[in-house]
mmCIF file of C-alpha atoms in Angstrom:
data_model
loop_
_atom_site.group_PDB
_atom_site.id
_atom_site.type_symbol
_atom_site.label_atom_id
_atom_site.label_comp_id
_atom_site.label_asym_id
_atom_site.label_seq_id
_atom_site.Cartn_x
_atom_site.Cartn_y
_atom_site.Cartn_z
ATOM 1 C CA UNK A 229 0.000 0.000 0.000
ATOM 2 C CA UNK A 230 1.237 3.459 -0.845
ATOM 3 C CA UNK A 231 1.828 5.572 2.251
ATOM 4 C CA UNK A 232 1.298 9.335 2.112
ATOM 5 C CA UNK A 233 3.198 11.469 4.589
ATOM 6 C CA UNK A 234 3.062 15.207 5.165
ATOM 7 C CA UNK A 235 6.047 16.114 2.972
ATOM 8 C CA UNK A 236 7.589 12.961 1.507
ATOM 9 C CA UNK A 237 10.307 13.321 -1.128
ATOM 10 C CA UNK A 238 8.925 12.534 -4.574
ATOM 11 C CA UNK A 239 9.746 8.994 -5.676
ATOM 12 C CA UNK A 240 12.015 8.498 -8.717
ATOM 13 C CA UNK A 241 10.363 8.640 -12.129
ATOM 14 C CA UNK A 242 10.106 5.624 -14.338
ATOM 15 C CA UNK A 243 13.066 5.985 -16.757
ATOM 16 C CA UNK A 244 11.326 4.280 -19.671
ATOM 17 C CA UNK A 245 8.103 6.325 -19.801
ATOM 18 C CA UNK A 246 7.572 10.044 -20.415
ATOM 19 C CA UNK A 247 6.262 11.695 -17.257
ATOM 20 C CA UNK A 248 5.281 15.244 -16.326
ATOM 21 C CA UNK A 249 8.186 17.307 -14.994
ATOM 22 C CA UNK A 250 7.913 18.042 -11.272
ATOM 23 C CA UNK A 251 9.914 20.277 -8.940
ATOM 24 C CA UNK A 252 12.417 18.676 -6.584
ATOM 25 C CA UNK A 253 11.336 20.649 -3.534
ATOM 26 C CA UNK A 254 8.431 22.598 -2.148
ATOM 27 C CA UNK A 255 10.399 25.831 -2.746
ATOM 28 C CA UNK A 256 9.818 25.568 -6.474
ATOM 29 C CA UNK A 257 6.115 24.691 -6.278
ATOM 30 C CA UNK A 258 5.054 28.296 -6.874
ATOM 31 C CA UNK A 259 5.210 27.820 -10.650
ATOM 32 C CA UNK A 260 2.395 25.274 -10.355
ATOM 33 C CA UNK A 261 0.099 27.611 -8.416
ATOM 34 C CA UNK A 262 -2.294 28.618 -11.182
ATOM 35 C CA UNK A 263 -5.579 27.139 -12.332
ATOM 36 C CA UNK A 264 -4.325 25.743 -15.653
ATOM 37 C CA UNK A 265 -1.418 23.883 -14.034
ATOM 38 C CA UNK A 266 -3.625 22.607 -11.222
ATOM 39 C CA UNK A 267 -6.124 21.259 -13.723
ATOM 40 C CA UNK A 268 -3.379 19.455 -15.642
ATOM 41 C CA UNK A 269 -1.967 17.935 -12.466
ATOM 42 C CA UNK A 270 -5.421 16.697 -11.493
ATOM 43 C CA UNK A 271 -5.914 15.203 -14.963
ATOM 44 C CA UNK A 272 -2.543 13.394 -14.766
ATOM 45 C CA UNK A 273 -3.459 12.199 -11.279
ATOM 46 C CA UNK A 274 -6.832 10.886 -12.459
ATOM 47 C CA UNK A 275 -5.134 8.980 -15.282
ATOM 48 C CA UNK A 276 -2.608 7.497 -12.831
ATOM 49 C CA UNK A 277 -5.321 6.444 -10.387
ATOM 50 C CA UNK A 278 -7.405 4.850 -13.159
ATOM 51 C CA UNK A 279 -4.300 2.947 -14.277
ATOM 52 C CA UNK A 280 -3.480 2.032 -10.646
ATOM 53 C CA UNK A 281 -0.030 3.544 -11.204
ATOM 54 C CA UNK A 282 0.949 4.043 -7.556
ATOM 55 C CA UNK A 283 4.364 5.542 -8.275
ATOM 56 C CA UNK A 284 3.133 8.328 -10.529
ATOM 57 C CA UNK A 285 0.031 8.864 -8.422
ATOM 58 C CA UNK A 286 2.173 9.296 -5.279
ATOM 59 C CA UNK A 287 4.259 11.983 -6.927
ATOM 60 C CA UNK A 288 1.228 13.855 -8.243
ATOM 61 C CA UNK A 289 -0.534 13.608 -4.890
ATOM 62 C CA UNK A 290 2.554 15.020 -3.179
ATOM 63 C CA UNK A 291 2.619 18.032 -5.498
ATOM 64 C CA UNK A 292 -1.139 18.640 -5.261
ATOM 65 C CA UNK A 293 -1.123 18.273 -1.493
ATOM 66 C CA UNK A 294 1.539 20.964 -1.199
ATOM 67 C CA UNK A 295 0.208 23.501 -3.690
ATOM 68 C CA UNK A 296 -3.501 23.248 -2.799
ATOM 69 C CA UNK A 297 -4.210 23.685 0.936
ATOM 70 C CA UNK A 298 -7.940 23.480 1.774
ATOM 71 C CA UNK A 299 -7.751 26.927 3.401
ATOM 72 C CA UNK A 300 -5.888 28.659 0.546
ATOM 73 C CA UNK A 301 -7.176 30.963 -2.170
ATOM 74 C CA UNK A 302 -10.167 30.048 -4.346
ATOM 75 C CA UNK A 303 -8.100 28.070 -6.895
ATOM 76 C CA UNK A 304 -6.326 26.179 -4.129
ATOM 77 C CA UNK A 305 -9.564 25.334 -2.326
ATOM 78 C CA UNK A 306 -11.095 24.183 -5.614
ATOM 79 C CA UNK A 307 -8.099 21.954 -6.348
ATOM 80 C CA UNK A 308 -8.099 20.617 -2.793
ATOM 81 C CA UNK A 309 -11.725 19.548 -3.226
ATOM 82 C CA UNK A 310 -10.859 17.688 -6.439
ATOM 83 C CA UNK A 311 -7.829 16.090 -4.764
ATOM 84 C CA UNK A 312 -10.040 14.707 -2.023
ATOM 85 C CA UNK A 313 -12.534 13.470 -4.620
ATOM 86 C CA UNK A 314 -9.795 11.598 -6.484
ATOM 87 C CA UNK A 315 -8.557 10.006 -3.259
ATOM 88 C CA UNK A 316 -12.090 8.895 -2.445
ATOM 89 C CA UNK A 317 -12.445 7.447 -5.927
ATOM 90 C CA UNK A 318 -9.229 5.481 -5.461
ATOM 91 C CA UNK A 319 -10.334 4.146 -2.066
ATOM 92 C CA UNK A 320 -13.787 3.120 -3.312
ATOM 93 C CA UNK A 321 -12.463 1.391 -6.412
ATOM 94 C CA UNK A 322 -10.324 -1.028 -4.412
ATOM 95 C CA UNK A 323 -7.163 0.497 -5.851
ATOM 96 C CA UNK A 324 -3.809 -0.192 -4.188
ATOM 97 C CA UNK A 325 -3.361 3.591 -4.003
ATOM 98 C CA UNK A 326 -4.079 5.060 -0.592
ATOM 99 C CA UNK A 327 -3.303 8.335 1.114
ATOM 100 C CA UNK A 328 -4.179 8.686 4.822
ATOM 101 C CA UNK A 329 -3.258 12.390 5.019
ATOM 102 C CA UNK A 330 -6.132 13.698 2.893
ATOM 103 C CA UNK A 331 -7.120 17.382 2.909
ATOM 104 C CA UNK A 332 -9.560 18.251 5.658
ATOM 105 C CA UNK A 333 -13.076 19.227 4.639
ATOM 106 C CA UNK A 334 -16.155 19.851 6.800
ATOM 107 C CA UNK A 335 -18.172 16.837 7.770
ATOM 108 C CA UNK A 336 -21.494 16.153 6.064
ATOM 109 C CA UNK A 337 -24.453 15.733 6.021
ATOM 110 C CA UNK A 338 -25.319 19.356 6.650
ATOM 111 C CA UNK A 339 -28.740 19.742 8.279
ATOM 112 C CA UNK A 340 -30.226 23.201 8.729
ATOM 113 C CA UNK A 341 -33.397 24.693 10.145
ATOM 114 C CA UNK A 342 -35.838 26.219 7.668
ATOM 115 C CA UNK A 343 -34.670 29.734 8.566
ATOM 116 C CA UNK A 344 -30.991 28.776 8.283
ATOM 117 C CA UNK A 345 -31.614 27.022 4.961
ATOM 118 C CA UNK A 346 -33.367 30.112 3.601
ATOM 119 C CA UNK A 347 -30.347 32.196 4.643
ATOM 120 C CA UNK A 348 -27.991 29.653 3.059
ATOM 121 C CA UNK A 349 -29.861 29.848 -0.255
ATOM 122 C CA UNK A 350 -29.925 33.647 -0.148
ATOM 123 C CA UNK A 351 -26.103 33.830 -0.022
ATOM 124 C CA UNK A 352 -25.837 33.759 -3.825
ATOM 125 C CA UNK A 353 -28.283 33.975 -6.766
ATOM 126 C CA UNK A 354 -27.555 30.328 -7.619
ATOM 127 C CA UNK A 355 -31.102 29.316 -6.639
ATOM 128 C CA UNK A 356 -32.785 32.710 -6.324
ATOM 129 C CA UNK A 357 -32.273 33.257 -10.054
ATOM 130 C CA UNK A 358 -34.536 30.303 -10.806
ATOM 131 C CA UNK A 359 -37.011 31.277 -8.096
ATOM 132 C CA UNK A 360 -37.447 34.772 -9.511
ATOM 133 C CA UNK A 361 -37.801 33.664 -13.130
ATOM 134 C CA UNK A 362 -40.133 30.772 -12.329
ATOM 135 C CA UNK A 363 -42.432 32.662 -9.956
ATOM 136 C CA UNK A 364 -43.280 35.234 -12.611
ATOM 137 C CA UNK A 365 -43.990 32.557 -15.226
ATOM 138 C CA UNK A 366 -46.038 30.470 -12.761
ATOM 139 C CA UNK A 367 -48.166 33.467 -11.789
ATOM 140 C CA UNK A 368 -48.871 34.126 -15.483
ATOM 141 C CA UNK A 369 -49.855 30.472 -16.040
ATOM 142 C CA UNK A 370 -52.278 30.640 -13.089
ATOM 143 C CA UNK A 371 -53.979 33.774 -14.429
ATOM 144 C CA UNK A 372 -57.717 33.179 -14.748
ATOM 145 C CA UNK A 373 -57.672 29.845 -12.878
ATOM 146 C CA UNK A 374 -59.267 29.457 -9.446
ATOM 147 C CA UNK A 375 -56.784 26.689 -8.554
ATOM 148 C CA UNK A 376 -53.036 26.418 -9.136
ATOM 149 C CA UNK A 377 -51.693 22.874 -8.819
ATOM 150 C CA UNK A 378 -47.923 23.185 -8.478
ATOM 151 C CA UNK A 379 -45.762 20.073 -8.642
ATOM 152 C CA UNK A 380 -42.463 21.097 -7.058
ATOM 153 C CA UNK A 381 -39.477 18.996 -8.152
ATOM 154 C CA UNK A 382 -36.647 20.736 -6.378
ATOM 155 C CA UNK A 383 -33.542 20.183 -4.275
ATOM 156 C CA UNK A 384 -34.242 23.265 -2.142
ATOM 157 C CA UNK A 385 -36.968 21.789 0.086
ATOM 158 C CA UNK A 386 -39.717 24.216 -0.989
ATOM 159 C CA UNK A 387 -37.696 27.345 -0.170
ATOM 160 C CA UNK A 388 -39.183 28.921 -3.319
ATOM 161 C CA UNK A 389 -42.768 28.555 -2.146
ATOM 162 C CA UNK A 390 -43.017 31.461 0.357
ATOM 163 C CA UNK A 391 -41.957 33.942 -2.324
ATOM 164 C CA UNK A 392 -44.436 32.391 -4.770
ATOM 165 C CA UNK A 393 -47.219 32.702 -2.185
ATOM 166 C CA UNK A 394 -46.408 36.405 -1.848
ATOM 167 C CA UNK A 395 -46.654 36.793 -5.637
ATOM 168 C CA UNK A 396 -50.006 34.991 -5.757
ATOM 169 C CA UNK A 397 -51.360 36.972 -2.809
ATOM 170 C CA UNK A 398 -50.886 40.201 -4.767
ATOM 171 C CA UNK A 399 -53.091 39.102 -7.691
ATOM 172 C CA UNK A 400 -55.706 41.866 -8.216
ATOM 173 C CA UNK A 401 -58.640 39.466 -8.601
ATOM 174 C CA UNK A 402 -57.552 37.521 -5.542
ATOM 175 C CA UNK A 403 -55.152 34.583 -5.177
ATOM 176 C CA UNK A 404 -55.891 31.132 -6.540
ATOM 177 C CA UNK A 405 -56.129 28.171 -4.209
ATOM 178 C CA UNK A 406 -52.686 26.549 -4.160
ATOM 179 C CA UNK A 407 -52.322 22.787 -4.332
ATOM 180 C CA UNK A 408 -48.704 21.849 -3.721
ATOM 181 C CA UNK A 409 -47.487 18.342 -4.534
ATOM 182 C CA UNK A 410 -43.922 17.137 -4.111
ATOM 183 C CA UNK A 411 -42.004 13.848 -4.037
ATOM 184 C CA UNK A 412 -40.676 12.408 -0.797
ATOM 185 C CA UNK A 413 -37.114 11.952 -2.017
ATOM 186 C CA UNK A 414 -35.159 9.924 0.585
ATOM 187 C CA UNK A 415 -32.929 12.142 2.726
ATOM 188 C CA UNK A 416 -30.001 9.816 2.046
ATOM 189 C CA UNK A 417 -30.035 10.773 -1.633
ATOM 190 C CA UNK A 418 -30.640 14.505 -1.201
ATOM 191 C CA UNK A 419 -27.737 16.879 -1.794
ATOM 192 C CA UNK A 420 -26.676 18.971 1.196
ATOM 193 C CA UNK A 421 -27.898 20.949 2.924
ATOM 194 C CA UNK A 422 -31.021 19.146 4.126
ATOM 195 C CA UNK A 423 -33.812 20.248 6.439
ATOM 196 C CA UNK A 424 -33.859 19.275 10.104
ATOM 197 C CA UNK A 425 -37.663 18.938 10.100
ATOM 198 C CA UNK A 426 -39.986 16.410 8.477
ATOM 199 C CA UNK A 427 -41.934 17.076 5.296
ATOM 200 C CA UNK A 428 -45.158 17.029 7.329
ATOM 201 C CA UNK A 429 -43.824 19.797 9.570
ATOM 202 C CA UNK A 430 -42.629 21.729 6.543
ATOM 203 C CA UNK A 431 -46.068 21.407 4.976
ATOM 204 C CA UNK A 432 -47.790 22.666 8.131
ATOM 205 C CA UNK A 433 -45.549 25.723 8.213
ATOM 206 C CA UNK A 434 -46.183 26.495 4.548
ATOM 207 C CA UNK A 435 -49.956 26.149 4.973
ATOM 208 C CA UNK A 436 -49.856 28.492 7.963
ATOM 209 C CA UNK A 437 -47.737 30.983 6.043
ATOM 210 C CA UNK A 438 -50.154 30.873 3.108
ATOM 211 C CA UNK A 439 -53.076 31.449 5.472
ATOM 212 C CA UNK A 440 -51.316 34.525 6.851
ATOM 213 C CA UNK A 441 -51.258 35.859 3.260
ATOM 214 C CA UNK A 442 -54.930 34.938 2.683
ATOM 215 C CA UNK A 443 -53.985 32.154 0.291
ATOM 216 C CA UNK A 444 -55.743 28.812 0.677
ATOM 217 C CA UNK A 445 -53.346 25.907 0.369
ATOM 218 C CA UNK A 446 -53.224 22.110 0.307
ATOM 219 C CA UNK A 447 -49.930 20.250 0.790
ATOM 220 C CA UNK A 448 -49.362 16.643 -0.215
ATOM 221 C CA UNK A 449 -46.362 14.344 -0.546
ATOM 222 C CA UNK A 450 -46.134 11.391 -2.932
ATOM 223 C CA UNK A 451 -43.450 8.737 -2.325
ATOM 224 C CA UNK A 452 -41.209 9.043 -5.352
ATOM 225 C CA UNK A 453 -37.592 9.545 -6.341
ATOM 226 C CA UNK A 454 -35.557 10.813 -9.311
ATOM 227 C CA UNK A 455 -33.837 7.419 -9.450
ATOM 228 C CA UNK A 456 -36.755 6.043 -11.478
ATOM 229 C CA UNK A 457 -37.707 9.305 -13.174
ATOM 230 C CA UNK A 458 -40.386 10.081 -10.548
ATOM 231 C CA UNK A 459 -42.474 7.221 -11.921
ATOM 232 C CA UNK A 460 -44.777 6.968 -8.872
ATOM 233 C CA UNK A 461 -45.389 10.701 -8.783
ATOM 234 C CA UNK A 462 -46.191 10.869 -12.488
ATOM 235 C CA UNK A 463 -48.603 7.950 -12.144
ATOM 236 C CA UNK A 464 -50.312 9.745 -9.257
ATOM 237 C CA UNK A 465 -50.608 12.954 -11.265
ATOM 238 C CA UNK A 466 -52.008 11.093 -14.257
ATOM 239 C CA UNK A 467 -54.817 9.767 -12.064
ATOM 240 C CA UNK A 468 -55.480 12.991 -10.132
ATOM 241 C CA UNK A 469 -55.033 15.903 -12.563
ATOM 242 C CA UNK A 470 -58.225 15.965 -14.568
ATOM 243 C CA UNK A 471 -59.685 19.138 -13.084
ATOM 244 C CA UNK A 472 -60.445 21.645 -15.840
ATOM 245 C CA UNK A 473 -60.569 24.441 -13.272
ATOM 246 C CA UNK A 474 -56.919 24.208 -12.267
ATOM 247 C CA UNK A 475 -53.648 25.195 -13.850
ATOM 248 C CA UNK A 476 -51.173 22.343 -13.601
ATOM 249 C CA UNK A 477 -47.594 23.634 -13.388
ATOM 250 C CA UNK A 478 -44.511 21.436 -13.102
ATOM 251 C CA UNK A 479 -41.633 23.325 -11.459
ATOM 252 C CA UNK A 480 -38.312 21.523 -12.056
ATOM 253 C CA UNK A 481 -35.611 23.321 -10.112
ATOM 254 C CA UNK A 482 -32.077 21.850 -10.036
ATOM 255 C CA UNK A 483 -33.665 18.393 -9.927
ATOM 256 C CA UNK A 484 -33.847 17.131 -13.554
ATOM 257 C CA UNK A 485 -30.132 16.286 -13.711
ATOM 258 C CA UNK A 486 -30.620 13.815 -10.862
ATOM 259 C CA UNK A 487 -32.752 11.602 -13.121
ATOM 260 C CA UNK A 488 -30.476 8.874 -14.601
ATOM 261 C CA UNK A 489 -29.289 9.732 -18.106
ATOM 262 C CA UNK A 490 -28.142 6.362 -19.460
ATOM 263 C CA UNK A 491 -30.294 4.186 -21.679
ATOM 264 C CA UNK A 492 -30.181 0.414 -21.283
ATOM 265 C CA UNK A 493 -30.186 -1.455 -24.569
ATOM 266 C CA UNK A 494 -33.171 -0.344 -26.630
ATOM 267 C CA UNK A 495 -34.954 1.221 -23.677
ATOM 268 C CA UNK A 496 -35.471 4.970 -23.756
ATOM 269 C CA UNK A 497 -33.387 7.123 -21.455
ATOM 270 C CA UNK A 498 -35.202 7.787 -18.146
ATOM 271 C CA UNK A 499 -34.947 11.503 -18.925
ATOM 272 C CA UNK A 500 -36.706 11.001 -22.245
ATOM 273 C CA UNK A 501 -39.406 8.955 -20.519
ATOM 274 C CA UNK A 502 -39.757 11.693 -17.910
ATOM 275 C CA UNK A 503 -40.251 14.398 -20.548
ATOM 276 C CA UNK A 504 -42.815 12.311 -22.444
ATOM 277 C CA UNK A 505 -44.678 11.561 -19.203
ATOM 278 C CA UNK A 506 -44.843 15.265 -18.419
ATOM 279 C CA UNK A 507 -46.327 15.898 -21.862
ATOM 280 C CA UNK A 508 -48.991 13.239 -21.302
ATOM 281 C CA UNK A 509 -50.246 15.281 -18.330
ATOM 282 C CA UNK A 510 -50.977 18.219 -20.670
ATOM 283 C CA UNK A 511 -49.695 20.785 -18.154
ATOM 284 C CA UNK A 512 -50.320 24.509 -18.400
ATOM 285 C CA UNK A 513 -46.590 25.123 -17.910
ATOM 286 C CA UNK A 514 -43.308 23.357 -17.225
ATOM 287 C CA UNK A 515 -40.460 25.450 -15.823
ATOM 288 C CA UNK A 516 -37.034 23.866 -16.058
ATOM 289 C CA UNK A 517 -34.138 25.456 -14.141
ATOM 290 C CA UNK A 518 -30.737 23.814 -13.854
ATOM 291 C CA UNK A 519 -26.997 24.389 -13.945
ATOM 292 C CA UNK A 520 -25.313 24.988 -17.295
ATOM 293 C CA UNK A 521 -22.657 22.276 -17.467
ATOM 294 C CA UNK A 522 -22.133 18.744 -18.801
ATOM 295 C CA UNK A 523 -21.191 16.057 -16.269
ATOM 296 C CA UNK A 524 -22.623 13.081 -18.185
ATOM 297 C CA UNK A 525 -19.449 11.554 -19.636
ATOM 298 C CA UNK A 526 -18.651 7.974 -18.636
ATOM 299 C CA UNK A 527 -14.962 8.938 -18.634
ATOM 300 C CA UNK A 528 -13.855 10.352 -15.275
ATOM 301 C CA UNK A 529 -11.126 12.526 -16.818
ATOM 302 C CA UNK A 530 -13.630 14.200 -19.140
ATOM 303 C CA UNK A 531 -15.945 14.793 -16.178
ATOM 304 C CA UNK A 532 -13.059 16.164 -14.125
ATOM 305 C CA UNK A 533 -12.198 18.724 -16.805
ATOM 306 C CA UNK A 534 -15.834 19.770 -17.185
ATOM 307 C CA UNK A 535 -16.364 20.018 -13.436
ATOM 308 C CA UNK A 536 -13.102 21.890 -12.778
ATOM 309 C CA UNK A 537 -14.040 24.477 -15.409
ATOM 310 C CA UNK A 538 -17.473 24.955 -13.849
ATOM 311 C CA UNK A 539 -17.080 24.452 -10.110
ATOM 312 C CA UNK A 540 -14.513 27.257 -9.813
ATOM 313 C CA UNK A 541 -17.469 29.630 -9.951
ATOM 314 C CA UNK A 542 -18.890 29.048 -6.436
ATOM 315 C CA UNK A 543 -15.401 29.168 -4.893
ATOM 316 C CA UNK A 544 -14.622 32.404 -6.714
ATOM 317 C CA UNK A 545 -18.003 33.943 -5.905
ATOM 318 C CA UNK A 546 -17.917 33.355 -2.139
ATOM 319 C CA UNK A 547 -14.396 34.792 -2.065
ATOM 320 C CA UNK A 548 -15.919 38.192 -2.869
ATOM 321 C CA UNK A 549 -18.273 38.459 0.099
ATOM 322 C CA UNK A 550 -17.590 35.798 2.753
ATOM 323 C CA UNK A 551 -14.443 36.111 4.909
ATOM 324 C CA UNK A 552 -11.981 33.252 5.155
ATOM 325 C CA UNK A 553 -12.754 30.982 8.081
ATOM 326 C CA UNK A 554 -16.366 32.128 8.409
ATOM 327 C CA UNK A 555 -18.975 29.524 9.313
ATOM 328 C CA UNK A 556 -21.137 30.539 6.358
ATOM 329 C CA UNK A 557 -18.316 29.950 3.881
ATOM 330 C CA UNK A 558 -17.417 26.665 5.546
ATOM 331 C CA UNK A 559 -20.964 25.360 5.116
ATOM 332 C CA UNK A 560 -21.369 26.692 1.589
ATOM 333 C CA UNK A 561 -18.139 25.156 0.356
ATOM 334 C CA UNK A 562 -18.916 21.876 2.120
ATOM 335 C CA UNK A 563 -21.993 21.547 -0.098
ATOM 336 C CA UNK A 564 -19.901 22.366 -3.183
ATOM 337 C CA UNK A 565 -17.317 19.759 -2.171
ATOM 338 C CA UNK A 566 -20.086 17.165 -1.876
ATOM 339 C CA UNK A 567 -21.074 17.814 -5.490
ATOM 340 C CA UNK A 568 -17.475 17.530 -6.692
ATOM 341 C CA UNK A 569 -16.996 14.267 -4.810
ATOM 342 C CA UNK A 570 -20.199 12.859 -6.295
ATOM 343 C CA UNK A 571 -19.157 13.765 -9.838
ATOM 344 C CA UNK A 572 -15.641 12.324 -9.501
ATOM 345 C CA UNK A 573 -15.717 9.593 -6.849
ATOM 346 C CA UNK A 574 -19.053 7.914 -7.575
ATOM 347 C CA UNK A 575 -20.354 5.772 -10.417
ATOM 348 C CA UNK A 576 -23.598 3.992 -11.256
ATOM 349 C CA UNK A 577 -26.736 4.920 -9.340
ATOM 350 C CA UNK A 578 -24.645 6.643 -6.668
ATOM 351 C CA UNK A 579 -23.498 9.306 -9.140
ATOM 352 C CA UNK A 580 -26.504 11.619 -9.178
ATOM 353 C CA UNK A 581 -24.856 14.897 -10.234
ATOM 354 C CA UNK A 582 -25.242 14.342 -13.978
ATOM 355 C CA UNK A 583 -25.697 17.857 -15.339
ATOM 356 C CA UNK A 584 -26.700 18.401 -18.953
ATOM 357 C CA UNK A 585 -26.515 21.745 -20.791
ATOM 358 C CA UNK A 586 -29.565 23.775 -21.754
ATOM 359 C CA UNK A 587 -29.386 22.853 -25.428
ATOM 360 C CA UNK A 588 -29.695 19.139 -24.756
ATOM 361 C CA UNK A 589 -32.662 19.613 -22.443
ATOM 362 C CA UNK A 590 -34.272 21.806 -25.089
ATOM 363 C CA UNK A 591 -33.938 19.070 -27.707
ATOM 364 C CA UNK A 592 -35.478 16.563 -25.317
ATOM 365 C CA UNK A 593 -38.432 18.788 -24.433
ATOM 366 C CA UNK A 594 -39.194 19.609 -28.077
ATOM 367 C CA UNK A 595 -38.985 15.931 -29.027
ATOM 368 C CA UNK A 596 -41.499 15.151 -26.264
ATOM 369 C CA UNK A 597 -44.008 17.612 -27.720
ATOM 370 C CA UNK A 598 -43.274 20.862 -25.887
ATOM 371 C CA UNK A 599 -42.633 24.329 -27.239
ATOM 372 C CA UNK A 600 -40.509 26.947 -25.499
ATOM 373 C CA UNK A 601 -42.326 30.166 -24.650
ATOM 374 C CA UNK A 602 -39.539 32.192 -23.118
ATOM 375 C CA UNK A 603 -39.876 34.707 -20.307
ATOM 376 C CA UNK A 604 -41.525 38.095 -20.435
ATOM 377 C CA UNK A 605 -39.958 41.401 -19.572
ATOM 378 C CA UNK A 606 -41.501 41.302 -16.098
ATOM 379 C CA UNK A 607 -39.665 38.059 -15.292
ATOM 380 C CA UNK A 608 -36.402 39.509 -16.606
ATOM 381 C CA UNK A 609 -36.852 42.616 -14.470
ATOM 382 C CA UNK A 610 -37.532 40.476 -11.395
ATOM 383 C CA UNK A 611 -34.274 38.617 -11.952
ATOM 384 C CA UNK A 612 -32.310 41.811 -12.540
ATOM 385 C CA UNK A 613 -33.750 43.362 -9.381
ATOM 386 C CA UNK A 614 -32.748 40.287 -7.386
ATOM 387 C CA UNK A 615 -29.218 40.357 -8.800
ATOM 388 C CA UNK A 616 -28.823 43.952 -7.631
ATOM 389 C CA UNK A 617 -28.940 42.603 -4.061
ATOM 390 C CA UNK A 618 -25.802 40.531 -4.624
ATOM 391 C CA UNK A 619 -22.140 41.268 -5.195
ATOM 392 C CA UNK A 620 -20.876 42.605 -8.508
ATOM 393 C CA UNK A 621 -19.978 39.876 -10.975
ATOM 394 C CA UNK A 622 -23.416 38.308 -11.255
ATOM 395 C CA UNK A 623 -25.346 38.998 -14.446
ATOM 396 C CA UNK A 624 -28.179 37.780 -16.635
ATOM 397 C CA UNK A 625 -28.482 37.332 -20.370
ATOM 398 C CA UNK A 626 -31.180 36.201 -22.764
ATOM 399 C CA UNK A 627 -30.568 33.185 -24.981
ATOM 400 C CA UNK A 628 -33.396 32.332 -27.394
ATOM 401 C CA UNK A 629 -35.841 33.923 -24.932
ATOM 402 C CA UNK A 630 -34.488 31.752 -22.112
ATOM 403 C CA UNK A 631 -32.742 33.367 -19.163
ATOM 404 C CA UNK A 632 -29.152 32.525 -18.203
ATOM 405 C CA UNK A 633 -27.413 33.442 -14.951
ATOM 406 C CA UNK A 634 -23.751 34.403 -15.366
ATOM 407 C CA UNK A 635 -20.745 34.989 -13.128
ATOM 408 C CA UNK A 636 -18.084 37.256 -14.640
ATOM 409 C CA UNK A 637 -19.511 36.443 -18.061
ATOM 410 C CA UNK A 638 -19.489 32.648 -17.568
ATOM 411 C CA UNK A 639 -22.779 30.721 -17.760
ATOM 412 C CA UNK A 640 -23.942 29.367 -14.401
ATOM 413 C CA UNK A 641 -27.599 28.317 -14.645
ATOM 414 C CA UNK A 642 -30.474 28.507 -17.083
ATOM 415 C CA UNK A 643 -34.238 28.957 -16.815
ATOM 416 C CA UNK A 644 -36.561 27.730 -19.556
ATOM 417 C CA UNK A 645 -40.361 27.675 -19.825
ATOM 418 C CA UNK A 646 -42.380 25.135 -21.820
ATOM 419 C CA UNK A 647 -45.983 24.496 -22.843
ATOM 420 C CA UNK A 648 -47.496 21.686 -24.925
ATOM 421 C CA UNK A 649 -46.864 22.340 -28.610
ATOM 422 C CA UNK A 650 -50.605 22.341 -29.303
ATOM 423 C CA UNK A 651 -50.993 25.357 -27.005
ATOM 424 C CA UNK A 652 -48.858 27.498 -29.324
ATOM 425 C CA UNK A 653 -50.555 26.421 -32.579
#
């Protein structure tokens, strides 16, 4: 077994194979301390781990361990998270490579109260972007209906709903009755942070909040999970959504990428089945919000490159407004590290962070019989107003009438709105 010490001398290189050039001491490691070099070192390390090349892996781990402390700058913290993910991958694969002195990261799972979770989500526009865009579109879809049936497929534990209730409460003709349905995704498969209260307690609080805004509300939970494309939930909706007096809206927020993306033999991809099942419900609106990246490759090195060139964004963003060592930053980055570890260290059904870009989801939705309707100026203004509350660097752009959240010009998340194609004919 390979032993990893705090500052071991790098082992000799194999003389017969070309290897990356490494410094002979920590004094010369400064030349490696930039994002491009760190990415290349991680890629070489991933190749070595996949090949079970303990000698090369040891040398790369030594360099990475010394240039990327978990409490360093944003690039160093990002690289440290990927280093830990690679070590976890090696340990879970049964590789002979081991490294006891792994970088320290906060322990998970991270469980928060409803108030703390709301504060956590409000730290950046990562989720609030989707909330703002979706709420405006949902309110428009409910216009003229006495009942709004909202199916909330989200990883944020209904944190969007209070703001939606406020929007509905301000409707001039009076608010619709709100029926809220959501899946009871097992806590063990939910990304951090999670709520420290049950769904029943959450539902009671939301109903009471709605009552305080003079909005009638019904809350129900259907046992279902993204692992099977929410099959049970979609069956339930098919049998219970025949009311002509209600607007059925499916709100997919940062959840679609958790549906498995592989097809087995001639069987349709679960994501394709999911989209077709949504269309069979003939909804008034489907809002799809997710992160703009591609983590679907079966090759871990390809995923590592894609993730490294996307996951720098949250580390860079929190650097601008959260002080080093703060509890808020510790918790926020712990959740980011969980995502990185899932993308790199897990495979099969355990790898749930399988992001797909907006264009691919658009193709899937159109093939299922949906048409994109874009967002109106009011929705765009809501998003822009929300972004004004956050640090400089965040922006929004339109892309084919969809809305895209950006950080320093780089795409972060997208919001799209869909209706059955027949509704636009």
